[in-house]
Tab-separated table of C-alpha atoms and ligand atoms in Angstrom:
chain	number	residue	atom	x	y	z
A	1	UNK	CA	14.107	5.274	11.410
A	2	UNK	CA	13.383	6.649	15.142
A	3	UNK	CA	12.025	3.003	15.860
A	4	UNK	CA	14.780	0.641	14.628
A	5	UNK	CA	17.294	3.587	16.033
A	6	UNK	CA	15.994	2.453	19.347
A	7	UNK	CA	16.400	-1.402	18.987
A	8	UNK	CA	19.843	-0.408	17.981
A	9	UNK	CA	20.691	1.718	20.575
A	10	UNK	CA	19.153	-1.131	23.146
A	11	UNK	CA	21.392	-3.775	21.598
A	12	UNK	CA	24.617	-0.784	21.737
A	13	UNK	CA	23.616	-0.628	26.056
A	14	UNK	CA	23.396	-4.061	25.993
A	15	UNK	CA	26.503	-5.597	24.764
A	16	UNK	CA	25.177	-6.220	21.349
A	17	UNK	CA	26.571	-3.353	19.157
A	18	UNK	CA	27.309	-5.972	16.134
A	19	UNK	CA	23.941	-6.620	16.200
A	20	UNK	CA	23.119	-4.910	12.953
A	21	UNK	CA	21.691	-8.247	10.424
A	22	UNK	CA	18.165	-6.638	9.871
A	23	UNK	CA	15.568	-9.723	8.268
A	24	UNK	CA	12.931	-8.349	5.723
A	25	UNK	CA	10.719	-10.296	4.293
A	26	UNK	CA	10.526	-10.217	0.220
A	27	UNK	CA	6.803	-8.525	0.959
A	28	UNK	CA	7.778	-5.994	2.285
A	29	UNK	CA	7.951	-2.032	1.714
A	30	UNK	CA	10.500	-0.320	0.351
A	31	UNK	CA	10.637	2.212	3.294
A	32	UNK	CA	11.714	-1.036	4.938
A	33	UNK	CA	14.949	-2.011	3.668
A	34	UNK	CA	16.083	1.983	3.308
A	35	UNK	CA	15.602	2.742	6.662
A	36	UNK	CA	17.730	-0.568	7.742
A	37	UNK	CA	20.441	0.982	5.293
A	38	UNK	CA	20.202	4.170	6.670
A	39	UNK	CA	21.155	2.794	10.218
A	40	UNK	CA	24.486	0.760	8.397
A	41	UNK	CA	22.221	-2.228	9.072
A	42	UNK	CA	22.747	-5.159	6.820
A	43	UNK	CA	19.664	-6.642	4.995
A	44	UNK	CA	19.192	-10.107	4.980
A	45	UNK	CA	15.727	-10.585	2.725
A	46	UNK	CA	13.326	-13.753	3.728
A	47	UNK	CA	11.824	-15.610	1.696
A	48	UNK	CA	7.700	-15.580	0.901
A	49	UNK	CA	5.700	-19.380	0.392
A	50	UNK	CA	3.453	-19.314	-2.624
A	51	UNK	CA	0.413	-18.576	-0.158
A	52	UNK	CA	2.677	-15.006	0.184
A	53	UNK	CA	3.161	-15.352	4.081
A	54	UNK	CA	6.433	-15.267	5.551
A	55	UNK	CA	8.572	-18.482	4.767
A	56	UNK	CA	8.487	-19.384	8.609
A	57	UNK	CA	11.756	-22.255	7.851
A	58	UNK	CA	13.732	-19.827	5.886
A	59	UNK	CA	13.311	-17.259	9.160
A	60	UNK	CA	14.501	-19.704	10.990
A	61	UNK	CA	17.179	-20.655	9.159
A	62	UNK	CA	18.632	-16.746	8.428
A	63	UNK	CA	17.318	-16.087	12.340
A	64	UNK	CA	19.812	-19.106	13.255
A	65	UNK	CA	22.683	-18.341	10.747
A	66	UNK	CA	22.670	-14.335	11.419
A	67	UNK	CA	22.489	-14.988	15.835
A	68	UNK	CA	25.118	-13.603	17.253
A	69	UNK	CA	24.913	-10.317	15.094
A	70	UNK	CA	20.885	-10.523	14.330
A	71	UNK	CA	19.448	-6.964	15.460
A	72	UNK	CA	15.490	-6.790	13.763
A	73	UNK	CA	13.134	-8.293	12.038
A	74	UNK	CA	10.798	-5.694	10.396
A	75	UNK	CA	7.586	-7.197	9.578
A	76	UNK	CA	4.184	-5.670	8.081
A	77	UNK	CA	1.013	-6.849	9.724
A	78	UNK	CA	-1.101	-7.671	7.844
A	79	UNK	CA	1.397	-8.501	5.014
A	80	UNK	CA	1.376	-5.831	2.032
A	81	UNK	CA	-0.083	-9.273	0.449
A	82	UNK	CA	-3.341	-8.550	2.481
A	83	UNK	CA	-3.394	-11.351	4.775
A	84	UNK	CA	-3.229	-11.433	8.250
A	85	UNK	CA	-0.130	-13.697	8.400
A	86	UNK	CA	-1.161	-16.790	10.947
A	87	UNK	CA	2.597	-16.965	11.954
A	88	UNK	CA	2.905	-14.142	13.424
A	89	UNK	CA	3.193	-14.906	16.957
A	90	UNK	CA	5.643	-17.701	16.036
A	91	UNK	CA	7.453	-15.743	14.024
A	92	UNK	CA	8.022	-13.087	16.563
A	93	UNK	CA	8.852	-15.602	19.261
A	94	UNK	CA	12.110	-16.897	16.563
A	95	UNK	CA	13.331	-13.486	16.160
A	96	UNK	CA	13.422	-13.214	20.342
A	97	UNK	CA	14.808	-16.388	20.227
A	98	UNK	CA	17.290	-15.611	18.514
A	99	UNK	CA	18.472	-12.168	20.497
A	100	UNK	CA	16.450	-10.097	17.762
A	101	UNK	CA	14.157	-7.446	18.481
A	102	UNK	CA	10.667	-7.213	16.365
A	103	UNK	CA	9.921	-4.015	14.451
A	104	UNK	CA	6.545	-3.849	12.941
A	105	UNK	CA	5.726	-1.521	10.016
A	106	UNK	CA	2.292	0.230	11.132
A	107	UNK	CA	1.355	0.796	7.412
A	108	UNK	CA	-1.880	-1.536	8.013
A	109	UNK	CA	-3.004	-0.672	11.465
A	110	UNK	CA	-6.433	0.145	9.750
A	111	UNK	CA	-6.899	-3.731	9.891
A	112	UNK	CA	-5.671	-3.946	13.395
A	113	UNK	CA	-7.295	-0.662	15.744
A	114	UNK	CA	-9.835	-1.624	18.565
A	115	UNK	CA	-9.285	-5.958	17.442
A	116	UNK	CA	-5.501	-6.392	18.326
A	117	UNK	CA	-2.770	-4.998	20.324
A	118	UNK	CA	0.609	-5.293	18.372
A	119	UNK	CA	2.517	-5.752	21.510
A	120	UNK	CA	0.589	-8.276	22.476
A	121	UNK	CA	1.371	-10.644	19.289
A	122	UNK	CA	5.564	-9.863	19.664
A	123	UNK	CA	6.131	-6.499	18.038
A	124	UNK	CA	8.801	-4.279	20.292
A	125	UNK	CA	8.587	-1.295	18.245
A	126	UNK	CA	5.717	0.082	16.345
A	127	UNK	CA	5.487	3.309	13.675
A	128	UNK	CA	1.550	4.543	13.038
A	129	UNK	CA	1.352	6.090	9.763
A	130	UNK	CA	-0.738	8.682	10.228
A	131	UNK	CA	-1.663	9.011	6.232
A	132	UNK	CA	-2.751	5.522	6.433
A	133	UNK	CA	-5.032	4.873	9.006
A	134	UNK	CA	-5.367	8.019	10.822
A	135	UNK	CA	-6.522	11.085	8.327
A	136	UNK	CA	-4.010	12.761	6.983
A	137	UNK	CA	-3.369	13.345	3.527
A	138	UNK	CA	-0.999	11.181	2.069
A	139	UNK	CA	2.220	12.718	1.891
A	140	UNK	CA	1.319	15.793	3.684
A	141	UNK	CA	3.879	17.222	6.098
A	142	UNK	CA	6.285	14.083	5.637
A	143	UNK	CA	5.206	10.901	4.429
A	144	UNK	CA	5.703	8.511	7.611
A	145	UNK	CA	5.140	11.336	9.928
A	146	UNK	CA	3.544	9.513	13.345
A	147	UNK	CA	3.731	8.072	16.595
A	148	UNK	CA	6.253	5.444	17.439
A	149	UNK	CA	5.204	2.503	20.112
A	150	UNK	CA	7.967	1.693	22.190
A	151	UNK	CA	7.918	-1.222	24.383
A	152	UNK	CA	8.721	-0.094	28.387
A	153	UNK	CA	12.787	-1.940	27.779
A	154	UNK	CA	13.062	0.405	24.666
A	155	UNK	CA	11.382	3.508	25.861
A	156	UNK	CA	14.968	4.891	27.482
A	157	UNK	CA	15.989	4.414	24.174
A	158	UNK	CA	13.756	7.155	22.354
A	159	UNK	CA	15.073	10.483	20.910
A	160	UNK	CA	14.959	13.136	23.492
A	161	UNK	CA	14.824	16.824	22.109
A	162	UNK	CA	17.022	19.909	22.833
A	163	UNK	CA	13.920	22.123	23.325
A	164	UNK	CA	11.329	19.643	24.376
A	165	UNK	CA	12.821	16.534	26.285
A	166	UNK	CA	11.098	13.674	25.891
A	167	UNK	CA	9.656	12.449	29.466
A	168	UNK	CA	11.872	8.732	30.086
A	169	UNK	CA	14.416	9.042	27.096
A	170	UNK	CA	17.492	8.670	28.541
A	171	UNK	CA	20.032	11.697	28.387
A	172	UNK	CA	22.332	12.348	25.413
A	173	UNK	CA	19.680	10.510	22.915
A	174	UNK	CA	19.724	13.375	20.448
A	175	UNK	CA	16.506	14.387	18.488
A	176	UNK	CA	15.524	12.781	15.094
A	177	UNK	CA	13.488	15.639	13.762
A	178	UNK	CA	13.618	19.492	14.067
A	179	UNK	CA	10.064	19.501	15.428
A	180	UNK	CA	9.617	17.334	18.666
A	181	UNK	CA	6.039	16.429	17.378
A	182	UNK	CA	5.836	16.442	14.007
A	183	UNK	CA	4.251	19.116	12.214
A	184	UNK	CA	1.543	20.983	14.142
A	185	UNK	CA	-1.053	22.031	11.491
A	186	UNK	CA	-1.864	18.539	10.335
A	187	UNK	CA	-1.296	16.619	13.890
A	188	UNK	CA	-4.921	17.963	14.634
A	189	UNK	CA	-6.769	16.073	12.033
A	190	UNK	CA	-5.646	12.519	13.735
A	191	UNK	CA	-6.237	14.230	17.257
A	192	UNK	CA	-9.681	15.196	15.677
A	193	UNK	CA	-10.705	11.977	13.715
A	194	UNK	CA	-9.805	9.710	17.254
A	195	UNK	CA	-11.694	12.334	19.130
A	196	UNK	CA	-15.015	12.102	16.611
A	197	UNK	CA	-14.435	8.872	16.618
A	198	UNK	CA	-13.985	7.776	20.186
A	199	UNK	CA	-12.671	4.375	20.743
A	200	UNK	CA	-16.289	2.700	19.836
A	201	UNK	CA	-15.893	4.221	15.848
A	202	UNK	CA	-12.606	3.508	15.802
A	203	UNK	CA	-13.142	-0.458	16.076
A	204	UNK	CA	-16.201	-0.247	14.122
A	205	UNK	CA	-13.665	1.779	11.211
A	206	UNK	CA	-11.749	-1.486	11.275
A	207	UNK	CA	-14.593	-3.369	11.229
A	208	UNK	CA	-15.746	-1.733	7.698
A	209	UNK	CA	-12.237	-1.560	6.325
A	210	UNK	CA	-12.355	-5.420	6.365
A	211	UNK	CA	-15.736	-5.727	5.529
A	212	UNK	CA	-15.206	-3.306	2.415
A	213	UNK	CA	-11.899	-4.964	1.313
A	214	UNK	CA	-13.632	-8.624	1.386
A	215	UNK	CA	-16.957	-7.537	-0.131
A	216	UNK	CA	-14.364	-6.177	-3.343
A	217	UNK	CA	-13.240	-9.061	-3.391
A	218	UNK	CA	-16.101	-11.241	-3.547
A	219	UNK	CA	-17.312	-9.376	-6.251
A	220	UNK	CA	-14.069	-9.008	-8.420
A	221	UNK	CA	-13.109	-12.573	-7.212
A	222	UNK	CA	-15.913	-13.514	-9.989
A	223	UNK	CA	-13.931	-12.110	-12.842
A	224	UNK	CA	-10.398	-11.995	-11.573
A	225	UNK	CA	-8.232	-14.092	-9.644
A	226	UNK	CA	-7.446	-12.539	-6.398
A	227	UNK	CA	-3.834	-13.336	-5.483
A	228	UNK	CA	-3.862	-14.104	-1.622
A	229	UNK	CA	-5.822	-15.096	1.077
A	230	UNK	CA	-6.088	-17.004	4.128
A	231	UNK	CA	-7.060	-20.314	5.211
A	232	UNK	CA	-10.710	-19.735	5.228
A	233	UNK	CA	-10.762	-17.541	1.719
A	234	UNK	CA	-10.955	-13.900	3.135
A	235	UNK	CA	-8.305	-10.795	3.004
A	236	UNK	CA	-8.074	-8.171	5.443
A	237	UNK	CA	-7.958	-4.824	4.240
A	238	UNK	CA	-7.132	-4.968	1.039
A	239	UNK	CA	-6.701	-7.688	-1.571
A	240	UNK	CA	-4.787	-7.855	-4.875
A	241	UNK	CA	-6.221	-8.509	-7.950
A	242	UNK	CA	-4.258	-10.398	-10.473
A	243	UNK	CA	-3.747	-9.429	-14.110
A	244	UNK	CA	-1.450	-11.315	-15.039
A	245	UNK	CA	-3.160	-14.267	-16.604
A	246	UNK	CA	-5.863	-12.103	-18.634
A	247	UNK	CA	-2.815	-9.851	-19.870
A	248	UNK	CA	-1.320	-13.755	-21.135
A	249	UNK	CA	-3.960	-14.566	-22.784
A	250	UNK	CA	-5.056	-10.844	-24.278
A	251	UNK	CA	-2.444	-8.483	-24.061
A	252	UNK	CA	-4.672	-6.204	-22.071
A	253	UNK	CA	-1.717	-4.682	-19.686
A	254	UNK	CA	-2.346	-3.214	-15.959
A	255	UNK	CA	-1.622	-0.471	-17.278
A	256	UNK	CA	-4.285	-0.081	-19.920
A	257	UNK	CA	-6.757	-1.774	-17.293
A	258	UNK	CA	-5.174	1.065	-14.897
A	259	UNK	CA	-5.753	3.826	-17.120
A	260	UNK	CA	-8.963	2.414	-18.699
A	261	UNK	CA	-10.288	3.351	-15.105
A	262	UNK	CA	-9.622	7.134	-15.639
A	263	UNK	CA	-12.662	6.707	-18.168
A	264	UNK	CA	-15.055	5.452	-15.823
A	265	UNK	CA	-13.967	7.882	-13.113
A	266	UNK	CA	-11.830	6.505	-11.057
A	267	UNK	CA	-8.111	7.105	-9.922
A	268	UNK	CA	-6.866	3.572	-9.751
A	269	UNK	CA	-5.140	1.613	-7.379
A	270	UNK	CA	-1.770	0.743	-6.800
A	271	UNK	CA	-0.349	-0.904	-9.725
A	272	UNK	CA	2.380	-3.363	-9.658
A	273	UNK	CA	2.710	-3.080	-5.670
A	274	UNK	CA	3.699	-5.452	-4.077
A	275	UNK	CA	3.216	-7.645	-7.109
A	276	UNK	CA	3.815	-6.861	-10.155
A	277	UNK	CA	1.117	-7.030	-12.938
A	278	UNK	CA	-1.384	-6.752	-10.184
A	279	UNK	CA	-4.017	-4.200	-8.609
A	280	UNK	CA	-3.595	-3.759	-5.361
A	281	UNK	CA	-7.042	-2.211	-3.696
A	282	UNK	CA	-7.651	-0.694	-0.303
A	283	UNK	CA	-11.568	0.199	-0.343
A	284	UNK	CA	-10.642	1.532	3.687
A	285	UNK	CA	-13.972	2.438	6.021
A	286	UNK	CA	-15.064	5.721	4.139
A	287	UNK	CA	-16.162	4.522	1.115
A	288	UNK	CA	-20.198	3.972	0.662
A	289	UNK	CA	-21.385	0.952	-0.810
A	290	UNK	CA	-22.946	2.762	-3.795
A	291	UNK	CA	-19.061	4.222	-4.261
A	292	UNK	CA	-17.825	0.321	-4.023
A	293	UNK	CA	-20.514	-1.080	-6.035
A	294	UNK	CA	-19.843	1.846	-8.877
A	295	UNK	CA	-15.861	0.785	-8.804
A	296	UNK	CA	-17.144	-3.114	-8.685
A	297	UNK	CA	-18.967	-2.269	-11.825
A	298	UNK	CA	-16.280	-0.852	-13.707
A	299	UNK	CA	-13.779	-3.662	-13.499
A	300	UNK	CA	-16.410	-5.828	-14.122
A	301	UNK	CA	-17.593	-3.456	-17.468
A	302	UNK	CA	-13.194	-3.419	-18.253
A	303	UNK	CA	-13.526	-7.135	-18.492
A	304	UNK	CA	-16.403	-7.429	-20.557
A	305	UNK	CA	-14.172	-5.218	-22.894
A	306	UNK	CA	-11.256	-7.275	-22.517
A	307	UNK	CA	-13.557	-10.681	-23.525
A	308	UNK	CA	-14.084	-8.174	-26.678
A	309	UNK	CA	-10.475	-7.986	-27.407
A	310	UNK	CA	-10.111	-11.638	-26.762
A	311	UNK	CA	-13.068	-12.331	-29.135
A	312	UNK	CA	-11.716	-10.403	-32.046
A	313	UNK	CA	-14.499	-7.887	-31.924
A	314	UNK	CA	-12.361	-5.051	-31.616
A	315	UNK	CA	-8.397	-5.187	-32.532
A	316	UNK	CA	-5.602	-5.923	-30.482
A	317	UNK	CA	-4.276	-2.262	-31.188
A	318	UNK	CA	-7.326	-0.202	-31.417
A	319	UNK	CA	-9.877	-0.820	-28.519
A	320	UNK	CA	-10.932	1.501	-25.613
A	321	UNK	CA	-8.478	-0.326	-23.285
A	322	UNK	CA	-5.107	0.739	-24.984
A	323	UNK	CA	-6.531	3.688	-26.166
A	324	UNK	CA	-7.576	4.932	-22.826
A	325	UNK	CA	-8.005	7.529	-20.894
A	326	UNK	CA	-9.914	9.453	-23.684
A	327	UNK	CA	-10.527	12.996	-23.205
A	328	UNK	CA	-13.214	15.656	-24.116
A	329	UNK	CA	-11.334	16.242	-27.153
A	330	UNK	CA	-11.407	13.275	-28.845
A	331	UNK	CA	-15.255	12.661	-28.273
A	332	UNK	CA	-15.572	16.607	-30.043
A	333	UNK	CA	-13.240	15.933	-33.024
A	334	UNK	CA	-14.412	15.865	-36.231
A	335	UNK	CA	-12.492	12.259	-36.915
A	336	UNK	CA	-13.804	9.257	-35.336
A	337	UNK	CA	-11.871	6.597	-36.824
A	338	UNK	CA	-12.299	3.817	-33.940
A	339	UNK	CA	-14.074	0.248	-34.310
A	340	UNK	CA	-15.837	0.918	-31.132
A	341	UNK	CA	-18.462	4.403	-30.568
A	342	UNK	CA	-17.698	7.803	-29.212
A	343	UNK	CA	-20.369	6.789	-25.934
A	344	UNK	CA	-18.362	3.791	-25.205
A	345	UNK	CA	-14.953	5.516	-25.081
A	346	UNK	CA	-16.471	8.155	-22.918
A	347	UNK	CA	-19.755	6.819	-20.981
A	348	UNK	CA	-18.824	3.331	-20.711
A	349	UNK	CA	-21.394	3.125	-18.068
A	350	UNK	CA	-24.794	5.144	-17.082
A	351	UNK	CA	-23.014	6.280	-13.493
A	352	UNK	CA	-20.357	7.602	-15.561
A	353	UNK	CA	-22.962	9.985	-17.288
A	354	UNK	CA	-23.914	11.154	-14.571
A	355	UNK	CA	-20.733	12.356	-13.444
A	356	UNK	CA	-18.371	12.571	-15.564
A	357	UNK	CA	-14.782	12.974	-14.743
A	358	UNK	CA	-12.497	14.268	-18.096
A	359	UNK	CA	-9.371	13.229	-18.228
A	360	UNK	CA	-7.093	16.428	-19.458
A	361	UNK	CA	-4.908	14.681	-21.223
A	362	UNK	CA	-4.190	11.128	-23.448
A	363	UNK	CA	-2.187	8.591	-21.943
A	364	UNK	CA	1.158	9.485	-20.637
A	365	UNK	CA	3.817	6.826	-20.353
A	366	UNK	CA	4.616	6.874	-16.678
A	367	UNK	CA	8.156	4.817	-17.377
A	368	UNK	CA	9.467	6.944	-19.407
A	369	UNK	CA	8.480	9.990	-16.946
A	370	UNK	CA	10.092	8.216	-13.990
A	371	UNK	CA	12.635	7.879	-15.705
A	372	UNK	CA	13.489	11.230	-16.975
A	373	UNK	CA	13.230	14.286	-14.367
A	374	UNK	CA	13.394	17.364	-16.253
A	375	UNK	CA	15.044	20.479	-14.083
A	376	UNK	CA	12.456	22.987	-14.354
A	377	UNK	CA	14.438	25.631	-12.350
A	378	UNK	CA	15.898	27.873	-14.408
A	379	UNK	CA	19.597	28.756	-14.976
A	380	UNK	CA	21.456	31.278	-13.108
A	381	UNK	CA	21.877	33.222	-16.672
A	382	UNK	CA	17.924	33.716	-16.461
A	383	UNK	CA	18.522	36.120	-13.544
A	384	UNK	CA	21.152	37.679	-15.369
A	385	UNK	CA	19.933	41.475	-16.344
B	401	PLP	C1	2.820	3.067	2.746
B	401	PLP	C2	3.684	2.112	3.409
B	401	PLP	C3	4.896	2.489	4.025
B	401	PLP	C4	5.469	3.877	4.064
B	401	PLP	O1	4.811	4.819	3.387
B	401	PLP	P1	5.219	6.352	3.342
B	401	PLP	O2	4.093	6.899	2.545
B	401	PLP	O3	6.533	6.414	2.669
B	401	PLP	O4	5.262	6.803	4.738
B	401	PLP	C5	5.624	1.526	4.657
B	401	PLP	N1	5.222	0.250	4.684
B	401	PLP	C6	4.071	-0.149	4.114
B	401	PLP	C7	3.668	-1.597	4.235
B	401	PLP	C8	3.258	0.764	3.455
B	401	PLP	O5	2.123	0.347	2.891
């Protein structure tokens, strides 16, 4: 929000206050059109090719249609489809072009720090989430809390603050936030992890991050299609595996697959973002090998029990995969009723035996959750007496 705020209040100081068309590519975040909508900016999505980069004709064609009022472009690099997008420099250069300014969405700076400056490749404005790169935990003091990169022309155009003026913003800019720099008791861990870090660990984090994202898929590459990736067969940071053609031909959802992980110990990755029926997984720098090859393993052990399903060794509504997660209840019951054994619901794998995580609960149908908050404050008449 602070960063487009700027390109809009550049483009209000310089003649341009109808510039408020924002272009978003179909990839992109969620955050990303919101924010645009929060500034009365008017979204004009972009089309994705089939390799999932940026349509680079269809920018130009919405870049050329939208001039005179065209404001931003907010782009994610890499793309949420885990490429690093080989347009990106040309695709910056059309949105200048075009009297557009270039947000980029920080959300994958772990696959740029200490390889890439993003000012160099066209961005103006640039938001680091902390909770994705730098250390915090997710969601912890404010999801998006972080720096924002201004270039120099935009700088005057930052939020000052009441209390705390901000050195450069130009006068009457009011603040954004109540607290000038975010919140103070997790700001440390970034200043901390940078500091540990120093700038050689920092490239070398990147470094891993890709390494880690392309050795997953490698591996899970051998059993699963993975969606994206670029001209010479890698990812960046992350990849996506796809489901969708083993939940065609099994009926094996993402979600069972999803919740079949619970079983083996895992949490699992984003489901159904950006695409749906997919996994989308972000090993980062911090995991060990041994951690990667355990998670390797399990997908790889969850489709060896899908080819069981597809086989007609177990039924299509009674196998571990639907019927996961399983808990420590249903291994103690005195009823096992299941075509498959009480070990292979719970220790699918020796690792798991090892350390086993329980699942508390069956499977709970996240839709339907979503879908209907329950109040759980009570009623004034509780007080009452
Ligand atoms: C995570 C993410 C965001 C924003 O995440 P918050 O957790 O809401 O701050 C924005 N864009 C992309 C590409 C992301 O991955």
């Amino acid at each position: 929000y602070t960063g487009l705020l700027a390109i809009r209040r550049y483009h209000e100081a310089n003649g341009g206050g109808n510039r408020n068309v924002c272009l978003i590519p179909q990839s992109a975040h969620g955050t990303n059109p919101a924010t645009a909508q929060m500034l009365g900016m008017k979204v004009v999505v972009v089309k994705t090719d089939e390799k999932g980069n940026v349509d680079i004709e269809d920018l130009k064609a919405k870049a050329a249609e939208h001039q005179d009022r065209l404001g931003a472009l907010m782009i994610t690099y890499p793309s949420t489809h885990g490429v690093y997008e080989e347009g990106i420099r040309e695709i910056c250069q059309i949105i200048h072009d075009h009297g557009g300014q270039v947000y980029m969405d920080g959300a994958n700076m772990n696959a740029q720090i200490g390889i890439m400056q993003p000012a160099e490749v066209g961005a103006d404005v640039l938001h680091m989430n902390l909770h994705k790169t730098f250390c915090i935990p997710h969601g912890g003091g404010g999801p998006g809390m972080g720096p924002i990169g201004l270039k120099a022309h935009l700088a005057p155009f930052a939020p000052s603050h009441a209390v705390t003026p901000v050195e450069g913003a130009t006068e009457g800019m009011s603040a954004v936030s109540a607290a000038p720099y975010g919140s103070a008791s997790i700001l440390p861990i970034t200043w901390m992890y940078i500091t540990l870090m120093g700038k050689q660990g920092m490239e070398q984090a990147t470094q891993w991050a890709l390494l880690n994202a392309n050795y997953v898929a490698k591996k899970l590459g051998e059993d699963y299609p993975i969606l994206y990736t670029g001209k010479n067969g890698r990812v960046a940071h992350e990849c996506i595996v796809d489901l969708r053609p083993l939940k065609a031909e099994s009926g094996i959802t993402e979600t069972d697959i999803a919740k079949r992980l619970m079983d083996y110990g895992f949490h699992a990755p984003t489901v159904s973002f950006p695409v749906p029926g997919t996994l989308m997984i972000e090993p980062t720098e911090s995991e060990s090998k041994a951690e990667l090859d355990r998670f390797i393993a399990a997908l790889k052990s969850i489709r060896a029990e899908v080819q069981k399903v597809q086989n007609g060794e177990w039924p299509k509504d009674d196998n571990p995969l639907v019927n996961a997660p399983h808990t420590a209840f249903n291994l103690t019951d005195g009823e096992w009723a299941h075509p498959y054994t009480r070990e292979e619901a719970v220790f699918p794998l020796p690792y798991v035996r090892e350390n086993k995580f329980w699942p508390s609960v069956n499977r709970v149908d996240d839709v339907f959750g979503d879908r209907n908050l329950v109040c759980s404050c009570p009623p004034m008449e509780a007080y009452e007496g």
